[in-house]
């Protein structure tokens, strides 16, 4: 990633040449910022509330359970698994 | 509602609409009662409320919209309540074992394998005034993280741990693991099913493991590197690309003989979109990917990687 922070502090010409020099390499992730970056990308607990639902992953097993408990089935079906590509 | 009133199940329509077995036939029989009849093999995705014996109660194709999900659930419950008690009571319907299972659409993690969660998030540049210790990006309002799973076989994850390691030693990440991470997990899946990178589209990469600590109780490794993934050799001419750096930490617990930490973050500029990921932000914009160890025994973590539809290709073979 280009050093976006530096862009704001440098004159345009300097930014252009700096960008050209760095164009072939992404900015390294700093060890000091690693934990914050990782937490920034991963979901927060509040963001992930829907994962608290006990989703089954087999429709057939859901049928068996629904029949035994006397409940209807909620099937969330997407191109790309809802629990794996959303 | 989803927890108390329903038996909730999630599935990938790509598998369900193709499988030629009892479950696939059951699903298609339910879907045929709604508007998505799968003409020409087309998608049947959506939110379905149904009975165990295959009566469709409610349906809508609404993706992740919570309001529409609530509406469908309410509609389904209202129709369920109108069914005779003799059809609703526990045990009213008997479901046996499936008569057939289409193994072509069955994906399971090989025994001893490792599941790593992979989250992807569209990001913005950092706030003005941030220091080097701050995160080098910030969140985009209302943009959720996308998710996938990285699978490593037991042989593969063991290959990450150098034998006779000494502190400071640096090695390359085993080629098959590097390729899997780069091709299938450094992708923009934040708006739907992403295109994956071909081998040729890995234009440059260097991923290394450095031994930080080693003792009889285990080994701690730092994974770091960078990659340029792009649809053209000249990234300025590529309609899609990702110029990315990675840093992370992998711990091996020798006593438990298992990987106990797999925290890796990737950050770079992504540009372009795929056929099913329209609506990308214009130009090059920050995209982050975070990996973390998953509980392999959890049902939701057993969901196969998106790219494992071609299981052979995912594990390093040529696509079939």
Short mmCIF file of C-alpha atoms in Angstrom, two decimals:
data_model
loop_
_atom_site.label_atom_id
_atom_site.label_comp_id
_atom_site.label_asym_id
_atom_site.label_seq_id
_atom_site.Cartn_x
_atom_site.Cartn_y
_atom_site.Cartn_z
CA UNK A 1 0.00 0.00 0.00
CA UNK A 2 1.32 3.48 -0.81
CA UNK A 3 2.08 5.73 2.16
CA UNK A 4 -1.17 7.64 2.14
CA UNK A 5 -0.29 9.48 5.33
CA UNK A 6 2.73 11.07 3.67
CA UNK A 7 0.72 12.24 0.68
CA UNK A 8 -1.00 14.87 2.75
CA UNK A 9 2.21 16.42 4.02
CA UNK A 10 4.22 16.64 0.79
CA UNK A 11 3.99 18.93 -2.23
CA UNK A 12 2.32 17.38 -5.27
CA UNK A 13 5.57 16.97 -7.25
CA UNK A 14 7.22 15.15 -4.38
CA UNK A 15 4.18 12.91 -3.98
CA UNK A 16 4.25 12.01 -7.67
CA UNK A 17 7.92 11.03 -7.61
CA UNK A 18 7.55 9.18 -4.32
CA UNK A 19 4.61 7.25 -5.69
CA UNK A 20 6.61 6.34 -8.79
CA UNK A 21 9.48 5.03 -6.70
CA UNK A 22 7.19 2.97 -4.52
CA UNK A 23 4.86 1.85 -7.27
CA UNK A 24 6.34 -1.64 -7.36
CA UNK A 25 5.99 -2.43 -3.68
CA UNK A 26 3.21 -2.23 -1.16
CA UNK A 27 3.98 -0.41 2.07
CA UNK A 28 4.94 -3.00 4.72
CA UNK A 29 2.58 -3.54 7.64
CA UNK A 30 4.32 -2.16 10.70
CA UNK A 31 4.66 -4.52 13.70
CA UNK A 32 3.59 -1.64 15.94
CA UNK A 33 0.30 -1.32 14.08
CA UNK A 34 -0.32 -5.03 13.56
CA UNK A 35 -2.74 -5.72 16.42
CA UNK A 36 -4.85 -2.66 15.62
CA UNK A 37 -4.95 -3.46 11.94
CA UNK A 38 -5.94 -7.08 12.57
CA UNK A 39 -8.73 -6.00 14.93
CA UNK A 40 -9.87 -3.36 12.46
CA UNK A 41 -10.41 -5.92 9.71
CA UNK A 42 -11.94 -8.74 11.78
CA UNK A 43 -15.60 -8.33 12.79
CA UNK A 44 -16.62 -6.88 16.16
CA UNK A 45 -18.91 -8.92 18.40
CA UNK A 46 -21.78 -6.53 17.67
CA UNK A 47 -21.26 -6.80 13.96
CA UNK A 48 -21.50 -10.55 14.09
CA UNK A 49 -24.75 -11.04 16.01
CA UNK A 50 -26.27 -13.18 13.29
CA UNK A 51 -23.56 -15.77 13.90
CA UNK A 52 -25.11 -16.33 17.36
CA UNK A 53 -27.96 -18.16 15.63
CA UNK A 54 -27.15 -21.88 15.73
CA UNK A 55 -26.92 -22.33 11.98
CA UNK A 56 -26.85 -25.90 10.78
CA UNK A 57 -25.03 -26.66 7.57
CA UNK A 58 -26.98 -29.73 6.44
CA UNK A 59 -30.50 -29.25 5.12
CA UNK A 60 -31.23 -32.93 5.65
CA UNK A 61 -30.16 -32.82 9.29
CA UNK A 62 -32.25 -29.67 9.73
CA UNK A 63 -35.27 -31.61 8.41
CA UNK A 64 -34.72 -34.35 10.96
CA UNK A 65 -34.39 -31.83 13.80
CA UNK A 66 -37.37 -29.75 12.66
CA UNK A 67 -39.60 -32.84 12.48
CA UNK A 68 -38.49 -33.99 15.91
CA UNK A 69 -39.04 -30.58 17.54
CA UNK A 70 -42.16 -29.59 15.62
CA UNK A 71 -40.66 -26.41 14.15
CA UNK A 72 -40.42 -24.96 10.65
CA UNK A 73 -37.06 -24.62 8.89
CA UNK A 74 -35.34 -21.37 7.99
CA UNK A 75 -33.06 -22.01 5.02
CA UNK A 76 -30.68 -19.20 4.08
CA UNK A 77 -29.30 -20.16 0.72
CA UNK A 78 -26.93 -17.98 -1.27
CA UNK A 79 -24.48 -18.32 -4.12
CA UNK A 80 -21.46 -18.35 -1.88
CA UNK A 81 -22.15 -19.90 1.51
CA UNK A 82 -23.70 -17.35 3.93
CA UNK A 83 -21.34 -18.59 6.65
CA UNK A 84 -18.36 -18.72 4.34
CA UNK A 85 -18.53 -16.13 1.58
CA UNK A 86 -20.49 -13.06 2.56
CA UNK B 1 -37.05 -15.64 15.84
CA UNK B 2 -34.33 -17.46 13.91
CA UNK B 3 -33.16 -19.25 17.05
CA UNK B 4 -36.35 -19.91 19.01
CA UNK B 5 -39.00 -20.47 16.36
CA UNK B 6 -37.04 -22.08 13.55
CA UNK B 7 -34.43 -24.70 12.87
CA UNK B 8 -31.92 -22.53 11.01
CA UNK B 9 -29.72 -23.88 8.24
CA UNK B 10 -27.44 -22.09 5.79
CA UNK B 11 -26.24 -23.49 2.48
CA UNK B 12 -24.39 -22.62 -0.70
CA UNK B 13 -26.82 -22.64 -3.61
CA UNK B 14 -24.03 -23.57 -6.02
CA UNK B 15 -23.90 -27.03 -4.40
CA UNK B 16 -27.57 -27.41 -3.53
CA UNK B 17 -28.95 -26.76 -6.98
CA UNK B 18 -26.47 -29.16 -8.59
CA UNK B 19 -26.36 -32.15 -6.29
CA UNK B 20 -28.11 -35.21 -7.68
CA UNK B 21 -29.17 -36.84 -4.45
CA UNK B 22 -31.98 -36.92 -1.92
CA UNK B 23 -31.11 -33.54 -0.38
CA UNK B 24 -30.75 -31.83 -3.76
CA UNK B 25 -34.06 -33.27 -4.98
CA UNK B 26 -35.79 -32.18 -1.77
CA UNK B 27 -34.42 -28.65 -2.06
CA UNK B 28 -35.42 -28.28 -5.70
CA UNK B 29 -38.91 -29.56 -4.93
CA UNK B 30 -39.26 -26.82 -2.30
CA UNK B 31 -37.74 -24.11 -4.51
CA UNK B 32 -40.05 -25.06 -7.38
CA UNK B 33 -42.98 -23.89 -5.23
CA UNK B 34 -41.54 -20.34 -5.32
CA UNK B 35 -40.47 -17.99 -8.09
CA UNK B 36 -36.89 -19.35 -8.43
CA UNK B 37 -37.37 -22.44 -10.52
CA UNK B 38 -33.74 -22.60 -11.65
CA UNK B 39 -34.36 -22.35 -15.38
CA UNK B 40 -31.21 -23.27 -17.27
CA UNK B 41 -29.42 -24.08 -14.02
CA UNK B 42 -29.78 -20.51 -12.76
CA UNK B 43 -29.54 -19.50 -9.13
CA UNK B 44 -32.21 -20.38 -6.58
CA UNK B 45 -30.67 -18.34 -3.78
CA UNK B 46 -32.85 -16.68 -1.17
CA UNK B 47 -34.45 -17.00 2.24
CA UNK B 48 -36.80 -19.99 2.48
CA UNK B 49 -39.18 -20.90 5.28
CA UNK B 50 -40.40 -24.46 4.87
CA UNK B 51 -41.76 -27.47 6.68
CA UNK B 52 -39.73 -30.60 7.30
CA UNK B 53 -41.80 -32.46 4.71
CA UNK B 54 -41.13 -29.85 2.03
CA UNK B 55 -44.00 -27.35 2.02
CA UNK B 56 -42.80 -23.82 1.21
CA UNK B 57 -44.15 -21.29 3.72
CA UNK B 58 -42.41 -18.09 2.61
CA UNK B 59 -39.60 -16.98 0.29
CA UNK B 60 -37.68 -13.89 -0.70
CA UNK B 61 -34.30 -13.27 -2.25
CA UNK B 62 -32.97 -10.51 -0.04
CA UNK B 63 -29.34 -11.30 0.66
CA UNK B 64 -28.41 -9.98 4.08
CA UNK B 65 -31.10 -7.34 4.51
CA UNK B 66 -32.23 -7.85 8.15
CA UNK B 67 -35.59 -6.13 7.63
CA UNK B 68 -36.51 -8.43 4.78
CA UNK B 69 -35.25 -11.43 6.75
CA UNK B 70 -37.56 -10.51 9.64
CA UNK B 71 -40.46 -10.01 7.23
CA UNK B 72 -39.97 -13.45 5.66
CA UNK B 73 -39.62 -15.11 9.06
CA UNK B 74 -42.84 -13.49 10.29
CA UNK B 75 -44.70 -14.49 7.15
CA UNK B 76 -43.42 -18.05 7.44
CA UNK B 77 -44.46 -18.32 11.09
CA UNK B 78 -47.94 -16.99 10.31
CA UNK B 79 -48.41 -19.65 7.63
CA UNK B 80 -46.93 -22.33 9.87
CA UNK B 81 -49.46 -21.42 12.59
CA UNK B 82 -52.32 -21.98 10.12
CA UNK B 83 -51.28 -25.57 9.44
CA UNK B 84 -53.26 -28.24 11.31
CA UNK B 85 -51.78 -29.24 14.66
CA UNK B 86 -51.47 -32.78 13.34
CA UNK B 87 -48.85 -31.53 10.86
CA UNK B 88 -46.99 -29.28 13.29
CA UNK B 89 -46.60 -31.32 16.45
CA UNK B 90 -43.20 -32.85 17.28
CA UNK B 91 -42.84 -36.21 15.58
CA UNK B 92 -45.71 -35.61 13.17
CA UNK B 93 -43.32 -36.10 10.28
CA UNK B 94 -40.65 -38.79 10.14
CA UNK B 95 -37.48 -38.09 8.23
CA UNK B 96 -35.19 -41.05 7.62
CA UNK B 97 -31.66 -41.11 6.34
CA UNK B 98 -31.11 -39.75 2.82
CA UNK B 99 -31.35 -42.49 0.22
CA UNK B 100 -28.39 -41.13 -1.70
CA UNK B 101 -25.54 -38.63 -1.25
CA UNK B 102 -23.82 -37.04 -4.25
CA UNK B 103 -20.16 -37.14 -3.23
CA UNK B 104 -19.23 -34.80 -6.09
CA UNK B 105 -20.65 -31.98 -4.00
CA UNK B 106 -19.37 -33.05 -0.62
CA UNK B 107 -16.46 -31.08 0.86
CA UNK B 108 -14.90 -32.00 4.18
CA UNK B 109 -11.67 -30.89 5.79
CA UNK B 110 -9.13 -33.73 5.65
CA UNK B 111 -8.54 -35.30 9.10
CA UNK B 112 -5.98 -33.36 11.11
CA UNK B 113 -6.42 -30.31 8.89
CA UNK B 114 -6.38 -26.70 10.03
CA UNK B 115 -9.21 -24.19 9.56
CA UNK B 116 -8.32 -20.52 9.52
CA UNK B 117 -10.93 -17.81 9.28
CA UNK B 118 -10.29 -15.20 6.60
CA UNK B 119 -12.06 -11.85 6.95
CA UNK B 120 -11.96 -9.19 4.26
CA UNK B 121 -12.91 -5.56 4.72
CA UNK B 122 -12.99 -2.51 2.47
CA UNK B 123 -11.08 0.23 4.28
CA UNK B 124 -10.35 3.92 4.01
CA UNK B 125 -6.97 5.65 4.33
CA UNK B 126 -5.98 6.51 7.90
CA UNK B 127 -7.21 9.59 9.67
CA UNK B 128 -4.97 12.66 9.54
CA UNK B 129 -2.67 12.81 12.52
CA UNK B 130 -2.44 9.05 13.05
CA UNK B 131 0.97 7.87 14.21
CA UNK B 132 2.92 4.83 13.08
CA UNK B 133 1.46 2.89 16.02
CA UNK B 134 -2.09 3.52 14.83
CA UNK B 135 -3.80 1.27 12.33
CA UNK B 136 -2.67 2.28 8.82
CA UNK B 137 -6.28 2.43 7.66
CA UNK B 138 -9.74 3.01 9.07
CA UNK B 139 -13.14 1.45 8.60
CA UNK B 140 -15.67 2.51 6.02
CA UNK B 141 -18.98 3.27 7.70
CA UNK B 142 -21.57 0.48 7.40
CA UNK B 143 -19.18 -1.81 5.52
CA UNK B 144 -19.19 -5.28 7.10
CA UNK B 145 -16.38 -7.81 6.95
CA UNK B 146 -16.71 -10.62 4.43
CA UNK B 147 -15.68 -14.09 5.49
CA UNK B 148 -14.17 -17.27 4.15
CA UNK B 149 -12.12 -20.19 5.47
CA UNK B 150 -8.58 -21.18 4.62
CA UNK B 151 -7.96 -24.92 4.78
CA UNK B 152 -4.55 -26.48 5.30
CA UNK B 153 -4.00 -30.20 5.41
CA UNK B 154 -2.09 -31.65 8.36
CA UNK B 155 0.97 -32.16 6.18
CA UNK B 156 0.77 -28.56 5.01
CA UNK B 157 0.45 -26.90 8.41
CA UNK B 158 3.25 -29.06 9.77
CA UNK B 159 5.42 -27.86 6.89
CA UNK B 160 5.18 -24.33 8.33
CA UNK B 161 7.14 -25.40 11.43
CA UNK B 162 10.85 -25.73 10.65
CA UNK B 163 12.58 -28.77 12.06
CA UNK B 164 15.63 -27.95 14.17
CA UNK B 165 14.59 -24.31 14.10
CA UNK B 166 16.93 -21.67 15.45
CA UNK B 167 15.94 -18.16 16.41
CA UNK B 168 16.38 -15.65 13.64
CA UNK B 169 16.22 -18.29 10.92
CA UNK B 170 14.22 -17.16 7.90
CA UNK B 171 12.59 -19.49 5.39
CA UNK B 172 10.17 -19.12 2.52
CA UNK B 173 6.54 -19.95 3.17
CA UNK B 174 6.01 -23.37 1.53
CA UNK B 175 5.01 -22.74 -2.08
CA UNK B 176 1.65 -24.54 -1.97
CA UNK B 177 0.55 -22.58 1.11
CA UNK B 178 1.75 -19.27 -0.31
CA UNK B 179 -0.07 -19.94 -3.56
CA UNK B 180 -3.32 -20.88 -1.80
CA UNK B 181 -3.28 -17.74 0.34
CA UNK B 182 -2.44 -15.49 -2.59
CA UNK B 183 -4.76 -16.96 -5.22
CA UNK B 184 -7.81 -17.78 -3.16
CA UNK B 185 -7.75 -15.64 -0.03
CA UNK B 186 -6.30 -12.26 -1.01
CA UNK B 187 -9.43 -11.45 -2.97
CA UNK B 188 -12.16 -8.85 -2.70
CA UNK B 189 -15.23 -10.83 -1.63
CA UNK B 190 -16.86 -7.87 0.11
CA UNK B 191 -19.63 -7.58 -2.48
CA UNK B 192 -20.21 -11.20 -3.43
CA UNK B 193 -18.49 -14.17 -5.02
CA UNK B 194 -15.04 -12.99 -6.06
CA UNK B 195 -12.94 -14.02 -9.02
CA UNK B 196 -9.84 -15.82 -7.81
CA UNK B 197 -6.36 -15.20 -9.16
CA UNK B 198 -4.79 -17.56 -11.66
CA UNK B 199 -1.19 -18.66 -11.15
CA UNK B 200 -0.13 -16.29 -13.90
CA UNK B 201 -1.79 -13.38 -12.13
CA UNK B 202 0.63 -13.67 -9.21
CA UNK B 203 3.01 -11.12 -10.71
CA UNK B 204 5.35 -10.82 -7.77
CA UNK B 205 5.44 -12.26 -4.29
CA UNK B 206 7.73 -12.88 -1.38
CA UNK B 207 6.41 -14.52 1.78
CA UNK B 208 8.80 -15.55 4.52
CA UNK B 209 8.68 -17.12 7.96
CA UNK B 210 11.13 -15.98 10.61
CA UNK B 211 11.66 -17.98 13.78
CA UNK B 212 11.13 -15.55 16.68
CA UNK B 213 11.32 -18.04 19.53
CA UNK B 214 11.86 -21.74 19.84
CA UNK B 215 11.90 -23.96 22.90
CA UNK B 216 10.75 -27.45 23.92
CA UNK B 217 7.29 -25.99 24.50
CA UNK B 218 6.91 -24.63 20.99
CA UNK B 219 7.87 -22.29 18.18
CA UNK B 220 6.80 -18.75 17.39
CA UNK B 221 7.03 -17.55 13.80
CA UNK B 222 6.56 -14.22 12.07
CA UNK B 223 5.06 -14.35 8.59
CA UNK B 224 5.73 -11.33 6.42
CA UNK B 225 5.96 -10.33 2.82
CA UNK B 226 4.22 -8.72 -0.09
CA UNK B 227 2.60 -9.58 -3.38
CA UNK B 228 1.35 -8.00 -6.54
CA UNK B 229 -1.70 -9.75 -7.97
CA UNK B 230 -3.04 -8.35 -11.22
CA UNK B 231 -4.88 -9.38 -14.33
CA UNK B 232 -2.19 -7.88 -16.58
CA UNK B 233 1.60 -8.01 -16.34
CA UNK B 234 1.64 -4.22 -16.26
CA UNK B 235 -0.48 -3.34 -13.22
CA UNK B 236 -1.26 0.07 -14.67
CA UNK B 237 -3.06 -1.72 -17.50
CA UNK B 238 -4.74 -4.35 -15.31
CA UNK B 239 -8.48 -4.01 -14.85
CA UNK B 240 -8.20 -5.77 -11.48
CA UNK B 241 -5.35 -6.01 -9.02
CA UNK B 242 -4.18 -6.08 -5.43
CA UNK B 243 -0.84 -4.66 -4.32
CA UNK B 244 -0.55 -5.99 -0.81
CA UNK B 245 1.72 -6.51 2.20
CA UNK B 246 1.31 -9.13 4.92
CA UNK B 247 2.44 -9.47 8.50
CA UNK B 248 1.44 -12.04 11.07
CA UNK B 249 2.32 -14.46 13.82
CA UNK B 250 1.99 -18.23 13.93
CA UNK B 251 2.51 -20.18 17.14
CA UNK B 252 3.07 -23.91 17.38
CA UNK B 253 2.33 -25.52 20.75
CA UNK B 254 4.64 -28.54 20.90
CA UNK B 255 2.98 -30.04 23.97
CA UNK B 256 -0.45 -30.00 22.37
CA UNK B 257 1.09 -30.67 18.96
CA UNK B 258 -1.03 -28.08 17.25
CA UNK B 259 -1.02 -24.58 15.82
CA UNK B 260 -2.27 -22.36 18.65
CA UNK B 261 -2.19 -18.98 16.88
CA UNK B 262 -2.55 -17.97 13.26
CA UNK B 263 -2.99 -14.21 13.21
CA UNK B 264 -2.06 -12.61 9.91
CA UNK B 265 -3.10 -9.25 8.48
CA UNK B 266 -2.84 -8.18 4.86
CA UNK B 267 -3.28 -4.61 3.70
CA UNK B 268 -2.95 -3.08 0.28
CA UNK B 269 -4.60 -1.25 -2.55
CA UNK B 270 -7.18 -3.17 -4.52
CA UNK B 271 -8.77 -2.11 -7.72
CA UNK B 272 -11.37 -3.53 -10.11
CA UNK B 273 -14.27 -5.93 -9.78
CA UNK B 274 -15.54 -9.28 -11.00
CA UNK B 275 -18.78 -10.43 -12.65
CA UNK B 276 -20.41 -11.02 -9.24
CA UNK B 277 -18.70 -8.20 -7.32
CA UNK B 278 -19.98 -5.17 -9.22
CA UNK B 279 -20.02 -1.79 -7.54
CA UNK B 280 -16.35 -1.53 -6.56
CA UNK B 281 -15.15 1.87 -5.44
CA UNK B 282 -13.38 3.70 -8.27
CA UNK B 283 -9.60 3.54 -8.48
CA UNK B 284 -7.25 1.93 -6.02
CA UNK B 285 -8.67 1.70 -2.52
CA UNK B 286 -7.46 0.06 0.70
CA UNK B 287 -8.55 -3.53 1.28
CA UNK B 288 -7.62 -5.57 4.33
CA UNK B 289 -7.66 -9.32 4.97
CA UNK B 290 -7.29 -10.78 8.49
CA UNK B 291 -6.65 -14.45 9.20
CA UNK B 292 -7.28 -16.08 12.57
CA UNK B 293 -7.43 -19.62 13.84
CA UNK B 294 -10.89 -21.21 13.83
CA UNK B 295 -12.39 -23.95 15.94
CA UNK B 296 -12.47 -26.82 13.46
CA UNK B 297 -15.17 -28.61 15.46
CA UNK B 298 -17.71 -25.79 15.02
CA UNK B 299 -20.34 -26.51 12.35
CA UNK B 300 -20.10 -23.04 10.85
CA UNK B 301 -16.34 -23.33 10.59
CA UNK B 302 -16.77 -26.56 8.65
CA UNK B 303 -18.09 -24.58 5.71
CA UNK B 304 -15.60 -25.17 2.91
CA UNK B 305 -13.54 -22.38 1.38
CA UNK B 306 -15.32 -20.59 -1.45
CA UNK B 307 -12.58 -21.68 -3.85
CA UNK B 308 -12.97 -25.33 -2.80
CA UNK B 309 -15.80 -25.79 -5.29
CA UNK B 310 -12.84 -26.94 -7.37
CA UNK B 311 -11.37 -28.98 -4.53
CA UNK B 312 -8.59 -30.40 -6.69
CA UNK B 313 -7.53 -26.93 -7.80
CA UNK B 314 -7.75 -25.57 -4.26
CA UNK B 315 -5.27 -28.15 -3.03
CA UNK B 316 -2.81 -27.30 -5.76
CA UNK B 317 -3.90 -29.34 -8.75
CA UNK B 318 -4.76 -27.94 -12.13
CA UNK B 319 -8.44 -26.91 -12.31
CA UNK B 320 -10.74 -29.68 -13.52
#
